[in-house]
Tab-separated table of C-alpha atoms in Angstrom:
chain	number	residue	atom	x	y	z
A	1	MET	CA	0.000	0.000	0.000
A	2	LYS	CA	2.823	2.366	0.941
A	3	ASP	CA	4.406	1.592	-2.365
A	4	PHE	CA	1.236	2.550	-4.152
A	5	PHE	CA	1.286	6.040	-2.605
A	6	LYS	CA	5.012	6.381	-3.276
A	7	LYS	CA	4.512	5.403	-6.869
A	8	LEU	CA	1.923	8.111	-7.391
A	9	PRO	CA	3.277	11.227	-9.024
A	10	GLU	CA	3.481	14.173	-6.668
A	11	GLN	CA	1.181	16.301	-8.841
A	12	ALA	CA	-1.628	13.758	-8.559
A	13	VAL	CA	-1.328	13.708	-4.766
A	14	ARG	CA	-1.566	17.494	-4.659
A	15	VAL	CA	-4.579	17.576	-6.950
A	16	VAL	CA	-6.359	14.919	-4.908
A	17	THR	CA	-5.530	16.747	-1.636
A	18	VAL	CA	-6.899	20.012	-2.949
A	19	PHE	CA	-9.997	18.209	-4.197
A	20	ILE	CA	-10.602	16.505	-0.845
A	21	GLY	CA	-10.033	19.803	0.912
A	22	LEU	CA	-12.668	21.505	-1.270
A	23	VAL	CA	-15.154	18.730	-0.666
A	24	LEU	CA	-14.589	19.012	3.072
A	25	ILE	CA	-15.099	22.780	3.007
A	26	LEU	CA	-18.293	22.286	1.015
A	27	LEU	CA	-19.556	19.740	3.503
A	28	VAL	CA	-18.758	21.999	6.442
A	29	VAL	CA	-20.528	24.939	4.765
A	30	TRP	CA	-23.547	22.787	3.923
A	31	ARG	CA	-23.720	21.153	7.294
A	32	PHE	CA	-22.874	23.927	9.752
A	33	ILE	CA	-22.930	27.323	8.078
A	34	LEU	CA	-25.970	27.331	5.754
A	35	PRO	CA	-29.181	28.003	7.696
A	36	PRO	CA	-31.649	25.103	7.382
A	37	GLU	CA	-34.298	27.208	5.621
A	38	LEU	CA	-31.919	27.710	2.688
A	39	LYS	CA	-31.719	23.937	2.200
A	40	ASP	CA	-35.349	22.922	2.603
A	41	HIS	CA	-38.136	24.606	0.611
A	42	ASP	CA	-40.820	23.816	3.206
A	43	LEU	CA	-38.692	25.253	5.962
A	44	GLN	CA	-38.089	28.327	3.840
A	45	ILE	CA	-41.823	28.854	3.435
A	46	THR	CA	-42.434	28.421	7.164
A	47	ALA	CA	-39.635	30.828	8.037
A	48	THR	CA	-40.906	33.478	5.607
A	49	VAL	CA	-44.483	33.136	6.829
A	50	GLU	CA	-43.306	33.428	10.428
A	51	ARG	CA	-41.302	36.533	9.581
A	52	GLU	CA	-44.311	37.997	7.784
A	53	VAL	CA	-46.668	37.210	10.675
A	54	ALA	CA	-44.288	38.760	13.198
A	55	LYS	CA	-44.524	42.165	11.490
A	56	GLU	CA	-45.834	44.967	13.611
A	57	ILE	CA	-49.516	45.880	13.385
A	58	LYS	CA	-50.021	49.632	13.249
A	59	TYR	CA	-53.738	50.003	12.557
A	60	ALA	CA	-55.751	48.511	15.404
A	61	GLY	CA	-59.046	48.062	13.520
A	62	ALA	CA	-62.350	49.782	14.291
A	63	GLN	CA	-63.710	47.032	16.574
A	64	ILE	CA	-61.376	47.872	19.403
A	65	CYS	CA	-62.011	51.650	19.540
A	66	GLY	CA	-65.562	51.237	20.837
A	67	GLN	CA	-64.380	49.315	23.875
A	68	CYS	CA	-63.190	52.537	25.524
A	69	HIS	CA	-64.757	55.332	23.478
A	70	GLU	CA	-68.474	54.918	23.933
A	71	LYS	CA	-69.804	58.309	22.908
A	72	GLU	CA	-68.286	58.777	19.428
A	73	PRO	CA	-69.349	55.443	17.883
A	74	GLU	CA	-72.898	56.099	19.097
A	75	ILE	CA	-72.984	59.491	17.375
A	76	LYS	CA	-71.217	58.166	14.307
A	77	LYS	CA	-73.420	55.173	13.638
A	78	VAL	CA	-76.459	57.286	12.717
A	79	GLY	CA	-74.626	59.829	10.549
A	80	TYR	CA	-73.253	59.855	7.034
A	81	HIS	CA	-69.832	58.825	8.343
A	82	ARG	CA	-71.201	55.595	9.815
A	83	ASP	CA	-69.190	53.368	7.483
A	84	LEU	CA	-66.000	55.279	8.083
A	85	SER	CA	-63.447	53.506	10.224
A	86	CYS	CA	-62.083	55.606	13.115
A	87	GLU	CA	-58.546	55.229	11.816
A	88	SER	CA	-59.459	56.627	8.392
A	89	CYS	CA	-59.230	60.072	9.994
A	90	HIS	CA	-57.389	59.515	13.272
A	91	GLY	CA	-54.527	57.525	11.757
A	92	ALA	CA	-52.768	54.389	12.941
A	93	ALA	CA	-53.746	53.742	16.554
A	94	GLN	CA	-52.288	50.393	17.649
A	95	LYS	CA	-49.700	52.242	19.771
A	96	HIS	CA	-52.547	54.147	21.414
A	97	VAL	CA	-54.339	50.870	22.177
A	98	GLU	CA	-51.238	49.516	23.885
A	99	ASN	CA	-50.506	52.696	25.775
A	100	PRO	CA	-53.683	54.801	25.899
A	101	THR	CA	-52.437	57.564	28.177
A	102	GLU	CA	-49.109	58.415	26.577
A	103	VAL	CA	-49.667	57.896	22.862
A	104	LYS	CA	-52.559	59.832	21.378
A	105	PRO	CA	-53.815	59.339	17.828
A	106	THR	CA	-53.902	62.313	15.505
A	107	SER	CA	-57.021	64.373	15.087
A	108	PRO	CA	-56.977	66.258	11.801
A	109	LYS	CA	-58.430	69.729	12.157
A	110	LYS	CA	-57.297	71.373	8.948
A	111	ARG	CA	-59.362	71.909	5.840
A	112	ASP	CA	-56.906	69.896	3.727
A	113	TYR	CA	-57.839	66.677	5.465
A	114	CYS	CA	-61.566	66.864	4.695
A	115	SER	CA	-60.577	67.926	1.179
A	116	TYR	CA	-58.993	64.542	0.517
A	117	CYS	CA	-62.518	63.219	0.100
A	118	HIS	CA	-64.749	66.274	-0.266
A	119	LYS	CA	-62.844	68.549	-2.639
A	120	TYR	CA	-64.544	68.654	-6.018
A	121	ASN	CA	-63.032	66.221	-8.474
A	122	SER	CA	-64.830	65.416	-11.694
A	123	SER	CA	-63.786	61.759	-11.492
A	124	ARG	CA	-65.658	61.190	-8.236
A	125	PRO	CA	-69.002	59.432	-8.464
A	126	THR	CA	-71.976	61.770	-8.807
A	127	GLY	CA	-73.939	62.265	-5.620
A	128	PHE	CA	-70.870	62.202	-3.399
A	129	PRO	CA	-70.865	65.490	-1.434
A	130	GLN	CA	-68.098	67.709	-2.795
A	131	ILE	CA	-67.187	71.374	-2.398
A	132	ASN	CA	-64.827	73.841	-3.989
A	133	PRO	CA	-62.519	74.692	-1.050
A	134	ASP	CA	-61.609	78.046	-2.612
A	135	ARG	CA	-65.217	79.213	-2.574
A	136	HIS	CA	-66.793	77.281	0.292
A	137	ASN	CA	-66.066	79.513	3.339
A	138	PRO	CA	-62.348	79.878	2.538
A	139	ARG	CA	-59.903	79.399	5.426
A	140	LYS	CA	-62.616	78.493	7.904
A	141	PRO	CA	-61.947	75.082	9.523
A	142	CYS	CA	-64.617	72.593	8.437
A	143	ILE	CA	-65.277	71.537	12.038
A	144	THR	CA	-66.628	74.974	12.973
A	145	CYS	CA	-69.833	74.125	11.083
A	146	HIS	CA	-69.744	70.323	10.601
A	147	ASN	CA	-69.342	67.740	13.335
A	148	PRO	CA	-67.023	65.169	11.750
A	149	HIS	CA	-68.633	62.312	13.684
A	150	ASN	CA	-72.051	63.207	12.303
A	151	PRO	CA	-71.548	65.612	9.407
A	152	LYS	CA	-74.591	67.500	8.170
A	153	PRO	CA	-75.131	70.838	6.500
A	154	PRO	CA	-75.312	73.359	9.397
A	155	THR	CA	-78.728	74.522	8.249
A	156	THR	CA	-81.261	72.539	6.312
A	157	PRO	CA	-81.175	73.867	2.751
A	158	ARG	CA	-84.175	76.059	2.043
A	159	SER	CA	-84.262	75.941	-1.701
A	160	CYS	CA	-83.587	73.073	-4.066
A	161	ALA	CA	-80.739	75.065	-5.637
A	162	ALA	CA	-78.540	74.483	-2.577
A	163	CYS	CA	-77.823	71.023	-3.929
A	164	HIS	CA	-79.252	71.035	-7.442
A	165	ALA	CA	-77.555	74.237	-8.599
A	166	GLN	CA	-76.869	72.947	-12.085
A	167	ILE	CA	-80.530	72.214	-12.735
A	168	GLU	CA	-81.527	75.545	-11.175
A	169	ARG	CA	-79.189	77.466	-13.509
A	170	ALA	CA	-80.403	75.609	-16.580
A	171	LYS	CA	-84.033	76.081	-15.602
A	172	ALA	CA	-83.573	79.824	-15.024
A	173	ALA	CA	-82.869	80.237	-18.736
A	174	SER	CA	-85.648	77.925	-19.913
A	175	TYR	CA	-89.343	78.539	-20.603
A	176	HIS	CA	-90.078	76.815	-17.308
A	177	ALA	CA	-88.108	79.441	-15.323
A	178	LEU	CA	-91.118	80.667	-13.392
A	179	ILE	CA	-92.431	77.232	-12.490
A	180	ALA	CA	-91.361	76.135	-9.023
A	181	CYS	CA	-89.668	72.741	-8.620
A	182	ALA	CA	-92.523	71.521	-6.423
A	183	VAL	CA	-95.031	71.907	-9.278
A	184	CYS	CA	-93.614	68.824	-10.956
A	185	HIS	CA	-91.702	67.167	-8.096
A	186	THR	CA	-93.562	66.387	-4.886
A	187	THR	CA	-90.811	66.779	-2.320
A	188	PRO	CA	-91.242	65.283	1.147
A	189	GLU	CA	-89.800	67.537	3.869
A	190	LYS	CA	-87.521	64.673	4.925
A	191	HIS	CA	-85.686	64.802	1.601
A	192	LYS	CA	-83.807	67.824	2.931
A	193	VAL	CA	-82.255	65.906	5.815
A	194	SER	CA	-81.904	62.469	4.252
A	195	PRO	CA	-81.623	63.185	0.527
A	196	ARG	CA	-80.676	59.658	-0.497
A	197	THR	CA	-83.342	57.702	1.339
A	198	VAL	CA	-86.339	59.984	0.783
A	199	ILE	CA	-86.517	60.889	-2.870
A	200	PRO	CA	-88.854	63.413	-4.560
A	201	THR	CA	-91.273	62.183	-7.204
A	202	LYS	CA	-90.911	62.676	-10.928
A	203	PRO	CA	-93.770	62.958	-13.438
A	204	ASP	CA	-94.417	59.536	-14.885
A	205	LYS	CA	-97.248	60.046	-17.365
A	206	ARG	CA	-97.813	61.979	-20.603
A	207	GLU	CA	-100.980	63.348	-19.077
A	208	PHE	CA	-98.908	65.282	-16.529
A	209	CYS	CA	-97.441	67.504	-19.257
A	210	GLY	CA	-100.819	67.467	-20.945
A	211	LYS	CA	-102.323	69.435	-18.078
A	212	CYS	CA	-100.729	72.538	-19.611
A	213	HIS	CA	-99.642	71.465	-23.082
A	214	ASP	CA	-102.728	69.604	-24.366
A	215	LYS	CA	-104.892	71.240	-27.036
A	216	GLY	CA	-107.846	71.405	-24.712
A	217	SER	CA	-105.933	72.957	-21.814
A	218	SER	CA	-107.199	76.220	-20.410
A	219	ARG	CA	-103.687	77.679	-19.959
A	220	LYS	CA	-103.001	80.848	-21.918
A	221	GLY	CA	-99.727	81.477	-23.770
A	222	VAL	CA	-98.499	77.910	-23.575
A	223	PRO	CA	-97.613	75.956	-26.718
A	224	THR	CA	-100.175	73.202	-27.085
A	225	VAL	CA	-100.320	70.018	-29.125
A	226	ASP	CA	-102.927	67.366	-29.687
A	227	MET	CA	-101.739	64.870	-27.133
A	228	ALA	CA	-103.647	62.060	-28.804
A	229	ALA	CA	-101.825	62.514	-32.136
A	230	HIS	CA	-98.438	63.954	-31.018
A	231	GLY	CA	-95.575	61.725	-30.002
A	232	GLU	CA	-97.412	58.411	-30.269
A	233	LYS	CA	-96.213	55.930	-27.674
A	234	TYR	CA	-93.333	58.044	-26.373
A	235	VAL	CA	-93.382	59.911	-23.092
A	236	CYS	CA	-92.775	63.655	-23.449
A	237	TRP	CA	-89.335	63.828	-21.788
A	238	GLN	CA	-87.858	61.402	-24.264
A	239	CYS	CA	-87.733	64.353	-26.703
A	240	HIS	CA	-88.315	67.434	-24.531
A	241	TYR	CA	-86.087	67.970	-21.520
A	242	PRO	CA	-88.166	70.211	-19.252
A	243	HIS	CA	-85.230	71.966	-17.522
A	244	THR	CA	-83.297	73.200	-20.531
A	245	LEU	CA	-83.598	76.210	-22.783
A	246	GLY	CA	-86.228	75.649	-25.429
A	247	GLY	CA	-87.109	72.385	-23.811
A	248	ILE	CA	-85.743	70.269	-26.656
B	1	MET	CA	-63.808	8.161	47.131
B	2	ASP	CA	-61.779	11.197	48.002
B	3	ARG	CA	-61.340	14.227	45.817
B	4	ARG	CA	-58.037	13.043	44.296
B	5	ASP	CA	-59.557	9.747	43.182
B	6	PHE	CA	-62.580	11.464	41.805
B	7	LEU	CA	-60.453	13.809	39.673
B	8	LYS	CA	-58.307	10.907	38.459
B	9	HIS	CA	-61.335	8.964	37.316
B	10	PHE	CA	-62.937	12.054	35.883
B	11	CYS	CA	-59.866	12.839	33.766
B	12	TRP	CA	-59.641	9.219	32.630
B	13	VAL	CA	-63.263	9.151	31.529
B	14	ILE	CA	-62.966	12.462	29.710
B	15	SER	CA	-59.768	11.568	27.842
B	16	SER	CA	-60.979	8.076	26.891
B	17	GLY	CA	-64.160	9.676	25.605
B	18	GLY	CA	-62.050	11.936	23.468
B	19	VAL	CA	-60.126	9.021	21.978
B	20	LEU	CA	-63.300	7.034	21.389
B	21	GLY	CA	-64.873	10.031	19.708
B	22	GLY	CA	-62.094	9.997	17.139
B	23	VAL	CA	-60.201	12.983	18.516
B	24	SER	CA	-56.604	12.065	19.157
B	25	ALA	CA	-54.450	13.815	21.711
B	26	ASP	CA	-52.487	15.240	18.787
B	27	ALA	CA	-55.574	16.851	17.279
B	28	TRP	CA	-56.536	18.241	20.673
B	29	ALA	CA	-53.154	19.855	20.971
B	30	ARG	CA	-53.399	21.302	17.491
B	31	MET	CA	-56.879	22.684	18.144
B	32	LEU	CA	-55.713	24.306	21.344
B	33	ASN	CA	-52.397	25.711	20.165
B	34	LYS	CA	-53.189	26.724	16.642
B	35	THR	CA	-56.200	28.894	16.052
B	36	TYR	CA	-55.143	29.811	12.513
B	37	ASP	CA	-55.072	27.085	9.885
B	38	THR	CA	-53.750	28.165	6.472
B	39	THR	CA	-55.572	25.403	4.612
B	40	LYS	CA	-58.974	26.626	5.843
B	41	HIS	CA	-58.708	29.997	4.117
B	42	TYR	CA	-58.365	31.318	0.602
B	43	TYR	CA	-58.382	35.070	0.369
B	44	GLY	CA	-59.550	37.468	-2.305
B	45	MET	CA	-60.534	41.098	-2.626
B	46	GLY	CA	-63.428	42.816	-4.352
B	47	ILE	CA	-63.225	46.399	-5.610
B	48	ASP	CA	-66.255	48.447	-6.634
B	49	ILE	CA	-65.162	51.097	-9.122
B	50	ASP	CA	-68.443	52.997	-8.744
B	51	LYS	CA	-67.741	53.596	-5.074
B	52	CYS	CA	-64.116	54.736	-5.172
B	53	ILE	CA	-63.778	58.486	-4.568
B	54	GLY	CA	-60.024	58.578	-5.097
B	55	CYS	CA	-59.257	59.960	-1.658
B	56	GLY	CA	-56.011	57.996	-1.400
B	57	ARG	CA	-56.575	56.900	2.216
B	58	CYS	CA	-55.758	53.301	1.258
B	59	MET	CA	-52.426	54.289	-0.266
B	60	GLU	CA	-51.436	56.269	2.766
B	61	ALA	CA	-52.516	53.669	5.322
B	62	CYS	CA	-50.724	50.937	3.361
B	63	LYS	CA	-47.498	52.918	3.393
B	64	THR	CA	-47.751	53.402	7.148
B	65	GLU	CA	-48.685	49.830	7.955
B	66	ASN	CA	-46.133	48.147	5.718
B	67	ASP	CA	-43.175	50.561	5.924
B	68	VAL	CA	-43.311	51.398	2.239
B	69	PRO	CA	-41.065	54.398	1.433
B	70	ALA	CA	-43.101	57.590	1.580
B	71	VAL	CA	-41.923	58.939	-1.791
B	72	PRO	CA	-44.583	58.589	-4.484
B	73	TYR	CA	-42.742	55.991	-6.604
B	74	TYR	CA	-43.160	52.973	-4.381
B	75	PHE	CA	-46.600	51.510	-3.762
B	76	ARG	CA	-48.086	48.253	-2.597
B	77	THR	CA	-51.476	49.634	-3.536
B	78	TRP	CA	-52.245	52.690	-5.607
B	79	VAL	CA	-55.222	54.393	-7.230
B	80	GLU	CA	-55.294	55.283	-10.911
B	81	ARG	CA	-57.425	58.077	-12.293
B	82	TYR	CA	-58.826	57.364	-15.730
B	83	VAL	CA	-60.012	60.226	-17.900
B	84	ILE	CA	-61.595	59.223	-21.201
B	85	LYS	CA	-62.192	62.220	-23.443
B	86	THR	CA	-64.847	62.553	-26.113
B	87	ASP	CA	-62.127	62.134	-28.762
B	88	ARG	CA	-61.483	58.696	-27.160
B	89	THR	CA	-58.054	59.563	-25.814
B	90	VAL	CA	-57.473	57.862	-22.472
B	91	SER	CA	-55.184	59.295	-19.839
B	92	VAL	CA	-54.213	57.313	-16.761
B	93	ASN	CA	-52.466	58.853	-13.779
B	94	THR	CA	-51.676	57.518	-10.352
B	95	ILE	CA	-53.216	59.971	-7.926
B	96	ASN	CA	-50.832	61.884	-5.721
B	97	MET	CA	-52.328	63.308	-2.566
B	98	GLU	CA	-49.380	65.593	-1.864
B	99	SER	CA	-49.562	67.626	-5.050
B	100	ASP	CA	-52.424	69.621	-6.477
B	101	GLU	CA	-53.100	67.596	-9.560
B	102	PRO	CA	-52.975	69.692	-12.682
B	103	GLY	CA	-55.292	67.051	-14.178
B	104	ASP	CA	-58.024	68.455	-11.971
B	105	VAL	CA	-58.804	71.275	-14.340
B	106	LEU	CA	-60.935	69.473	-16.862
B	107	VAL	CA	-63.306	70.930	-19.353
B	108	GLU	CA	-66.314	68.884	-18.362
B	109	LYS	CA	-67.725	69.012	-21.866
B	110	ASP	CA	-64.721	67.126	-23.262
B	111	VAL	CA	-64.870	64.299	-20.754
B	112	LEU	CA	-66.738	61.207	-21.766
B	113	ARG	CA	-66.118	59.154	-18.647
B	114	SER	CA	-63.836	59.492	-15.683
B	115	PHE	CA	-63.304	57.292	-12.637
B	116	PHE	CA	-60.770	55.901	-10.196
B	117	VAL	CA	-59.339	52.379	-10.231
B	118	PRO	CA	-57.630	51.109	-7.070
B	119	LYS	CA	-54.916	48.586	-7.866
B	120	LEU	CA	-52.772	46.197	-5.891
B	121	CYS	CA	-51.162	42.773	-6.257
B	122	ASN	CA	-53.800	40.462	-7.756
B	123	GLN	CA	-52.443	37.487	-5.759
B	124	CYS	CA	-52.791	35.420	-8.951
B	125	ASP	CA	-53.671	31.776	-8.714
B	126	HIS	CA	-51.090	31.145	-11.448
B	127	PRO	CA	-48.527	33.800	-10.584
B	128	PRO	CA	-45.987	34.668	-13.301
B	129	CYS	CA	-43.704	36.229	-10.688
B	130	VAL	CA	-43.317	32.904	-8.878
B	131	GLN	CA	-42.467	31.118	-12.126
B	132	VAL	CA	-39.640	33.450	-13.084
B	133	CYS	CA	-37.862	33.794	-9.729
B	134	PRO	CA	-34.437	32.203	-10.299
B	135	VAL	CA	-33.813	31.475	-6.610
B	136	GLY	CA	-37.297	30.420	-5.515
B	137	ALA	CA	-37.660	33.367	-3.177
B	138	THR	CA	-41.317	33.998	-3.935
B	139	PHE	CA	-44.128	31.496	-3.435
B	140	LYS	CA	-47.844	31.078	-2.875
B	141	THR	CA	-49.056	30.205	0.612
B	142	ASP	CA	-51.855	27.718	1.269
B	143	ASP	CA	-54.273	30.570	1.865
B	144	GLY	CA	-53.524	32.015	-1.551
B	145	VAL	CA	-51.214	34.928	-0.789
B	146	ILE	CA	-47.990	35.463	-2.726
B	147	LEU	CA	-45.108	36.224	-0.388
B	148	VAL	CA	-41.450	37.142	-0.937
B	149	ASP	CA	-38.693	35.625	1.168
B	150	SER	CA	-36.661	38.770	1.739
B	151	LYS	CA	-33.664	36.744	2.932
B	152	ARG	CA	-33.443	34.638	-0.206
B	153	CYS	CA	-34.364	37.331	-2.755
B	154	ILE	CA	-31.284	38.541	-4.625
B	155	GLY	CA	-32.961	41.663	-6.019
B	156	CYS	CA	-32.626	40.668	-9.680
B	157	ARG	CA	-35.960	42.315	-10.623
B	158	TYR	CA	-37.136	39.428	-12.830
B	159	CYS	CA	-40.428	39.269	-10.943
B	160	ILE	CA	-40.926	43.028	-11.292
B	161	GLN	CA	-40.593	42.610	-15.057
B	162	ALA	CA	-42.808	39.549	-15.148
B	163	CYS	CA	-45.744	40.958	-13.178
B	164	PRO	CA	-48.374	41.992	-15.754
B	165	TYR	CA	-50.003	44.327	-13.200
B	166	GLY	CA	-46.913	46.274	-12.145
B	167	ALA	CA	-47.579	45.318	-8.565
B	168	ARG	CA	-44.000	44.814	-7.430
B	169	TYR	CA	-41.200	47.251	-6.733
B	170	LEU	CA	-37.618	47.027	-5.532
B	171	HIS	CA	-37.453	48.327	-1.968
B	172	PRO	CA	-34.794	51.066	-2.005
B	173	GLU	CA	-33.492	50.227	1.463
B	174	THR	CA	-33.582	46.439	1.644
B	175	ARG	CA	-32.830	46.085	-2.105
B	176	VAL	CA	-35.223	43.158	-2.423
B	177	ALA	CA	-38.542	42.838	-4.238
B	178	ASP	CA	-41.537	43.970	-2.197
B	179	LYS	CA	-45.260	43.668	-2.861
B	180	CYS	CA	-48.743	43.626	-1.350
B	181	THR	CA	-49.265	40.692	0.997
B	182	PHE	CA	-52.980	41.387	1.688
B	183	CYS	CA	-51.490	42.536	5.039
B	184	TYR	CA	-50.717	38.904	5.900
B	185	HIS	CA	-49.636	39.798	9.433
B	186	ARG	CA	-53.116	41.236	10.049
B	187	LEU	CA	-55.065	38.418	8.395
B	188	VAL	CA	-53.693	35.707	10.651
B	189	LYS	CA	-54.808	37.757	13.639
B	190	GLY	CA	-58.331	38.181	12.270
B	191	LEU	CA	-57.933	41.807	11.162
B	192	LEU	CA	-58.735	43.215	7.726
B	193	PRO	CA	-56.042	44.426	5.326
B	194	VAL	CA	-55.434	48.035	6.190
B	195	CYS	CA	-56.637	49.424	2.841
B	196	VAL	CA	-60.005	47.723	3.405
B	197	GLU	CA	-60.078	48.921	6.990
B	198	VAL	CA	-59.673	52.619	6.161
B	199	CYS	CA	-61.645	52.809	2.888
B	200	PRO	CA	-64.327	55.413	3.682
B	201	LYS	CA	-66.710	54.223	0.956
B	202	GLN	CA	-66.325	50.453	1.328
B	203	ALA	CA	-65.100	50.376	-2.231
B	204	ARG	CA	-62.838	47.524	-1.165
B	205	VAL	CA	-64.330	44.297	0.122
B	206	PHE	CA	-62.211	41.555	1.606
B	207	GLY	CA	-63.155	37.979	2.167
B	208	ASP	CA	-62.399	34.325	2.383
B	209	MET	CA	-63.478	32.289	-0.617
B	210	LYS	CA	-63.614	29.121	1.444
B	211	SER	CA	-66.259	30.658	3.701
B	212	ILE	CA	-69.858	30.792	2.483
B	213	ALA	CA	-70.769	33.811	4.596
B	214	SER	CA	-67.886	36.003	3.525
B	215	PRO	CA	-68.585	39.556	2.333
B	216	LEU	CA	-66.615	38.722	-0.811
B	217	GLY	CA	-69.068	35.934	-1.657
B	218	ARG	CA	-71.930	38.383	-1.522
B	219	PHE	CA	-69.943	40.924	-3.533
B	220	THR	CA	-69.261	38.431	-6.321
B	221	ARG	CA	-72.892	37.286	-6.372
B	222	MET	CA	-74.406	40.762	-6.452
B	223	ASN	CA	-72.100	42.310	-9.044
B	224	LYS	CA	-70.923	41.491	-12.496
B	225	ILE	CA	-67.274	40.674	-11.920
B	226	HIS	CA	-64.262	41.415	-14.080
B	227	VAL	CA	-60.595	40.776	-13.474
B	228	LEU	CA	-57.627	42.591	-14.973
B	229	LYS	CA	-56.021	41.054	-18.082
B	230	PRO	CA	-58.038	37.823	-18.039
B	231	SER	CA	-56.415	36.706	-21.303
B	232	LEU	CA	-53.123	36.081	-19.529
B	233	ASN	CA	-54.699	33.217	-17.549
B	234	THR	CA	-53.122	34.366	-14.334
B	235	ASP	CA	-56.451	33.889	-12.495
B	236	PRO	CA	-56.311	37.062	-10.398
B	237	LYS	CA	-58.017	37.054	-7.016
B	238	VAL	CA	-58.809	40.767	-7.035
B	239	TYR	CA	-62.327	41.053	-8.428
B	240	TYR	CA	-63.588	44.309	-9.925
B	241	ALA	CA	-67.217	45.367	-10.129
B	242	ASN	CA	-68.379	48.025	-12.617
B	243	LEU	CA	-65.025	47.940	-14.341
B	244	ASP	CA	-64.749	50.007	-17.497
B	245	GLY	CA	-63.579	48.296	-20.672
B	246	GLU	CA	-60.709	50.769	-21.041
B	247	VAL	CA	-59.026	49.625	-17.833
B	248	ASN	CA	-56.123	47.277	-18.201
C-alpha cells in the first residue's frame, strides 16, 4: 500500500488533496454554516411566513375603539360617516391601544384633510358630497360648522338650488323658469335631511305635461299640441327635456 | 372516594371519551395551540369602481402599515385616475395626494367618462412572478397569498418585469422585491387588510373564498365581476365590479 502512494506522481497527490479539501469545506458549509431554511423549501416557506406574521400591526381596527370610546361610535353610527373607520381620519392607533395615556392618535383639524374626500373632483361618483374649497367659506376650519362624527349641512337647505344648482341654472334660462320645482316634483320635507333615502317624485305620465300642453288645456300662452296625435307611444321627456332652454 | 380519586377517574373518563370520539391527543393539541389554519382559508378582494372616490386613504394607510417608502414611486397599492375624453383619448395617472393635480382642471364638456381604479397585487392563482424567480424566493401560501422571502431574494428584478399588473417594486433600502401581501400579518390575527379597513366608501371588500358567509361571496354574487387582463390566464383574485372596458 505504501508503495502505491510512493509510486503516485506528486502532482496527482496534490490535486487529490486540494480536491478533498474543497469537498470538506463544502460539507462543512452545507452542514454547519448554511441556515436550514436555505436547504429545505418547506422550511423556507415556514420561516418566511413566520417573519411575515411577526410584522408589527399599526392600525388597530375599528372594533377595538368602541371598547373605551363609547360616545363617538354612538354618534357616528347614525350619521353619514357611519361606514368610516375611526382610523381613516385619526390615523394608525395600535400604539394608542397599547398605551392609551401616553400615545394619542392624531385628530386632523385642517381643511386639507376633509378635502382629501370632499374637494370637487370630476372623477368622483356623482352624488358624493363635494365642495370647492376656494369658494366654500375659505380658510374656515370645516369643524366649525360640521361635526365630523355626524356631518350634516349646518342649516337645512331652504331651496332646491342648494344642492341642485346645475338644474336651477339651466331652468332659469328655460321657458319653465317661473315654475317652481314643487309643481312637478312632490318633495317630502324629509328629503332635505336624508336626501338619499327619501326621494322626490318625478312625473311619470304623458298626461302630466298634458295638463298645460294639451290642445284642450285652459292655460293661456303655452304651446299646445294634440296629445292624442303627437308623439305616439313616447313619453314627453324622451324628446323634450323640461329643464333646458327651449325644452328640446 | 376522596377528591383526588374522583379527579383521576374524571380525567380518565374524559380523555378516553375523546379518543373514542375519534379525537386524538395530537388533534386536541393542534386545536388548542393553533387557532389559525392556512388550509382553511383562501383570500380574495373585491373592488367596486363605482364607489371609489379617489381619496387615497388606502395608499397612505398601506405605506404606514407596511413601511413602504413615503416617496410617491413605491406603492403596494395605488389608485389610478382614468379620464376618457370625447375624442377617445385615455389618460391614466396615479393619484398623488401631496400635489395639487394639474389634471383636476378638466373641461367637463370634453370628458366622456372618468373614474378611479384602485390597484394592488392580484395574488394570482397562477402567478408569473413565482415562475420566473431564479432562486425560488417567492411562493404562494396555502391561503392564496404570494409572499417574498426577503432573505433569499437577490434583487434581480425578474419578478418586477414579469408581473403583468406592475404590482411589485424594488425596496430602495432592503434592495429586495416587495409587494402587497394582503397585510398577511393582520389576516392571521383576524384583522382586515389596512386598505379595506380605512376605505371610507367600502369600495374595497375583503373575504375568504372558502367561507360561504364572507362579504366577498356576496360581492361576487351581487355584481358582475371582471378581473384585470383575463387573457393572460393568471387567475387574479382581485375582483372588480363596474369595471370600465378601457381599464387594463
